[in-house]
């Protein structure tokens, strides 16, 4: 039952993602298909080039935020009754780095 649902979802995703190509194959000449493919690929190249710096900045910012969050002591280990024998886990963190 689940495999049938996943198969239907996969087919729906394929039709939605590639639907324009299916229509082009059925209704347009090979020249128009080529022009469409060229314009679509060049358009995506321009957008990727424009947004690449933004993506790199966001990746660096989120990476720094994750490092900051993971460096903070865990609330469970600062209570003094943790399973590791107490402390803030500084020795363990230093050994992992």
XYZ file of N, CA and C in Angstrom:
291
model
N 0.826 -1.188 0.000
C 0.000 0.000 0.000
C 0.875 1.258 0.000
N 1.855 1.314 0.870
C 2.741 2.482 0.937
C 3.551 2.642 -0.349
N 3.975 1.543 -0.947
C 4.767 1.647 -2.177
C 3.920 2.228 -3.307
N 2.628 1.925 -3.328
C 1.752 2.495 -4.351
C 1.624 4.001 -4.163
N 1.514 4.452 -2.929
C 1.415 5.890 -2.656
C 2.707 6.593 -3.065
N 3.849 5.992 -2.694
C 5.129 6.596 -3.062
C 5.314 6.627 -4.579
N 4.860 5.584 -5.259
C 4.965 5.545 -6.722
C 4.123 6.641 -7.359
N 2.912 6.824 -6.864
C 2.057 7.901 -7.379
C 2.675 9.276 -7.129
N 3.234 9.459 -5.954
C 3.875 10.743 -5.647
C 5.084 10.976 -6.543
N 5.847 9.923 -6.817
C 7.013 10.058 -7.696
C 6.597 10.411 -9.115
N 5.532 9.783 -9.595
C 5.038 10.097 -10.943
C 4.523 11.538 -11.001
N 3.802 11.958 -9.982
C 3.298 13.329 -9.939
C 4.450 14.331 -9.934
N 5.477 14.056 -9.152
C 6.642 14.936 -9.113
C 7.329 14.996 -10.481
N 7.441 13.854 -11.146
C 8.064 13.808 -12.476
C 7.278 14.638 -13.483
N 5.955 14.489 -13.468
C 5.115 15.248 -14.406
C 5.224 16.742 -14.131
N 5.216 17.124 -12.846
C 5.311 18.548 -12.520
C 6.682 19.116 -12.862
N 7.734 18.337 -12.656
C 9.085 18.828 -12.918
C 9.411 18.852 -14.416
N 8.954 17.871 -15.148
C 9.315 17.734 -16.554
C 8.135 17.958 -17.493
N 7.042 18.474 -16.995
C 5.836 18.639 -17.805
C 6.039 19.510 -19.019
N 6.805 20.582 -18.858
C 7.023 21.472 -20.003
C 7.768 20.755 -21.126
N 8.693 19.873 -20.762
C 9.414 19.112 -21.790
C 8.484 18.134 -22.503
N 7.585 17.499 -21.752
C 6.628 16.586 -22.377
C 5.756 17.326 -23.389
N 5.312 18.515 -23.025
C 4.470 19.309 -23.924
C 5.272 19.745 -25.146
N 6.510 20.160 -24.934
C 7.348 20.594 -26.057
C 7.573 19.464 -27.052
N 7.819 18.265 -26.557
C 8.063 17.131 -27.444
C 6.836 16.847 -28.296
N 5.665 16.963 -27.693
C 4.449 16.628 -28.415
C 3.968 17.711 -29.352
N 4.257 18.977 -29.061
C 3.621 20.057 -29.816
C 4.560 20.959 -30.603
N 5.850 20.914 -30.357
C 6.759 21.869 -30.989
C 7.767 21.170 -31.895
N 8.352 21.954 -32.785
C 9.385 21.424 -33.674
C 10.695 21.263 -32.901
N 11.624 20.559 -33.497
C 12.904 20.339 -32.827
C 13.671 21.656 -32.660
N 13.499 22.587 -33.595
C 14.152 23.896 -33.473
C 13.632 24.631 -32.241
N 12.315 24.670 -32.071
C 11.738 25.346 -30.911
C 12.134 24.659 -29.605
N 12.242 23.338 -29.636
C 12.700 22.621 -28.453
C 14.131 23.012 -28.101
N 14.972 23.138 -29.113
C 16.360 23.538 -28.885
C 16.470 24.944 -28.327
N 15.696 25.869 -28.886
C 15.711 27.253 -28.393
C 15.234 27.288 -26.946
N 14.163 26.560 -26.649
C 13.633 26.519 -25.286
C 14.683 25.963 -24.318
N 15.331 24.858 -24.695
C 16.366 24.267 -23.844
C 17.527 25.203 -23.616
N 17.962 25.904 -24.672
C 19.068 26.845 -24.548
C 18.716 27.999 -23.615
N 17.542 28.583 -23.809
C 17.123 29.708 -22.977
C 16.941 29.272 -21.524
N 16.347 28.108 -21.305
C 16.130 27.622 -19.940
C 17.454 27.373 -19.233
N 18.402 26.764 -19.934
C 19.702 26.482 -19.312
C 20.498 27.756 -19.067
N 20.498 28.683 -20.017
C 21.217 29.944 -19.811
C 20.575 30.766 -18.697
N 19.247 30.748 -18.631
C 18.561 31.469 -17.569
C 18.907 30.929 -16.199
N 18.950 29.609 -16.066
C 19.293 29.034 -14.768
C 20.758 29.306 -14.427
N 21.629 29.364 -15.426
C 23.036 29.666 -15.185
C 23.195 31.081 -14.634
N 22.471 32.030 -15.201
C 22.546 33.418 -14.734
C 22.057 33.519 -13.296
N 20.947 32.878 -12.998
C 20.392 32.942 -11.638
C 21.346 32.289 -10.648
N 21.904 31.142 -10.993
C 22.849 30.481 -10.080
C 24.078 31.342 -9.854
N 24.564 32.017 -10.899
C 25.729 32.885 -10.756
C 25.421 34.087 -9.869
N 24.237 34.645 -10.011
C 23.870 35.798 -9.190
C 23.673 35.433 -7.722
N 23.100 34.261 -7.466
C 22.799 33.881 -6.087
C 23.904 33.085 -5.402
N 24.971 32.747 -6.101
C 26.042 31.968 -5.485
C 26.694 32.712 -4.320
N 27.021 34.006 -4.434
C 27.597 34.701 -3.273
C 26.658 34.708 -2.064
N 25.375 34.888 -2.302
C 24.409 34.860 -1.208
C 24.378 33.479 -0.551
N 24.436 32.442 -1.358
C 24.441 31.082 -0.815
C 25.682 30.837 0.034
N 26.845 31.295 -0.432
C 28.084 31.097 0.323
C 28.064 31.872 1.635
N 27.536 33.102 1.621
C 27.442 33.900 2.844
C 26.502 33.232 3.839
N 25.371 32.761 3.371
C 24.417 32.091 4.253
C 25.015 30.808 4.819
N 25.731 30.053 4.008
C 26.356 28.816 4.481
C 27.363 29.118 5.580
N 28.194 30.144 5.381
C 29.184 30.503 6.403
C 28.505 30.980 7.682
N 27.464 31.802 7.549
C 26.776 32.317 8.732
C 26.109 31.196 9.516
N 25.427 30.289 8.832
C 24.759 29.190 9.525
C 25.777 28.218 10.121
N 26.917 28.044 9.461
C 27.956 27.179 10.015
C 28.506 27.765 11.308
N 28.752 29.078 11.322
C 29.222 29.730 12.550
C 28.181 29.642 13.647
N 26.910 29.807 13.296
C 25.850 29.721 14.295
C 25.788 28.320 14.880
N 25.966 27.295 14.071
C 25.944 25.920 14.563
C 27.124 25.659 15.478
N 28.296 26.173 15.137
C 29.471 25.986 15.989
C 29.246 26.668 17.328
N 28.668 27.858 17.321
C 28.401 28.579 18.556
C 27.423 27.816 19.429
N 26.390 27.272 18.842
C 25.394 26.519 19.601
C 26.011 25.253 20.175
N 26.823 24.550 19.401
C 27.395 23.296 19.879
C 28.491 23.527 20.910
N 29.094 24.726 20.982
C 30.127 25.025 21.972
C 29.550 25.390 23.335
N 28.274 25.752 23.397
C 27.675 26.104 24.675
C 27.529 24.855 25.523
N 27.750 24.979 26.843
C 27.612 23.799 27.696
C 26.178 23.317 27.734
N 26.028 22.030 27.840
C 24.715 21.405 27.890
C 24.102 21.630 29.270
N 22.808 21.925 29.318
C 22.142 22.204 30.590
C 22.189 20.995 31.506
N 22.198 19.797 30.958
C 22.234 18.596 31.790
C 23.578 18.426 32.469
N 24.674 18.813 31.809
C 25.990 18.574 32.383
C 26.397 19.651 33.376
N 25.725 20.791 33.430
C 26.095 21.843 34.377
C 25.409 21.684 35.713
N 24.484 20.744 35.849
C 23.755 20.550 37.091
C 24.552 19.823 38.145
N 25.669 19.232 37.820
C 26.496 18.559 38.797
C 26.113 17.101 39.004
N 25.043 16.630 38.427
C 24.652 15.234 38.614
C 24.559 14.513 37.282
N 25.483 14.807 36.402
C 25.446 14.153 35.102
C 26.110 12.791 35.183
N 25.901 11.983 34.183
C 26.432 10.626 34.164
C 27.929 10.607 33.933
N 28.494 11.702 33.386
C 29.920 11.704 33.067
C 30.775 12.125 34.247
N 30.207 12.311 35.410
C 31.006 12.645 36.574
C 31.027 14.119 36.866
N 30.154 14.899 36.293
C 30.078 16.326 36.595
C 30.946 17.142 35.680
N 31.045 18.411 35.983
C 31.831 19.313 35.154
C 31.039 19.799 33.977
N 31.697 20.639 33.177
C 30.980 21.198 32.032
C 31.334 20.483 30.742
N 32.087 19.420 30.811
C 32.415 18.674 29.597
C 33.557 19.306 28.818
N 34.282 20.231 29.397
C 35.360 20.925 28.707
C 36.460 19.995 28.270
N 36.802 19.024 29.120
C 37.853 18.080 28.752
C 37.447 17.252 27.545
N 36.191 16.843 27.511
C 35.694 16.038 26.397
C 35.693 16.862 25.115
N 35.240 18.130 25.183
C 35.213 18.992 24.000
C 36.609 19.240 23.457
N 37.579 19.457 24.349
C 38.934 19.725 23.911
C 39.534 18.498 23.232
N 39.191 17.312 23.713
C 39.740 16.101 23.112
C 39.155 15.840 21.734
N 37.882 16.240 21.511
C 37.251 16.011 20.227
C 37.772 16.948 19.167
N 38.171 18.151 19.534
C 38.680 19.131 18.561
C 40.058 18.734 18.164
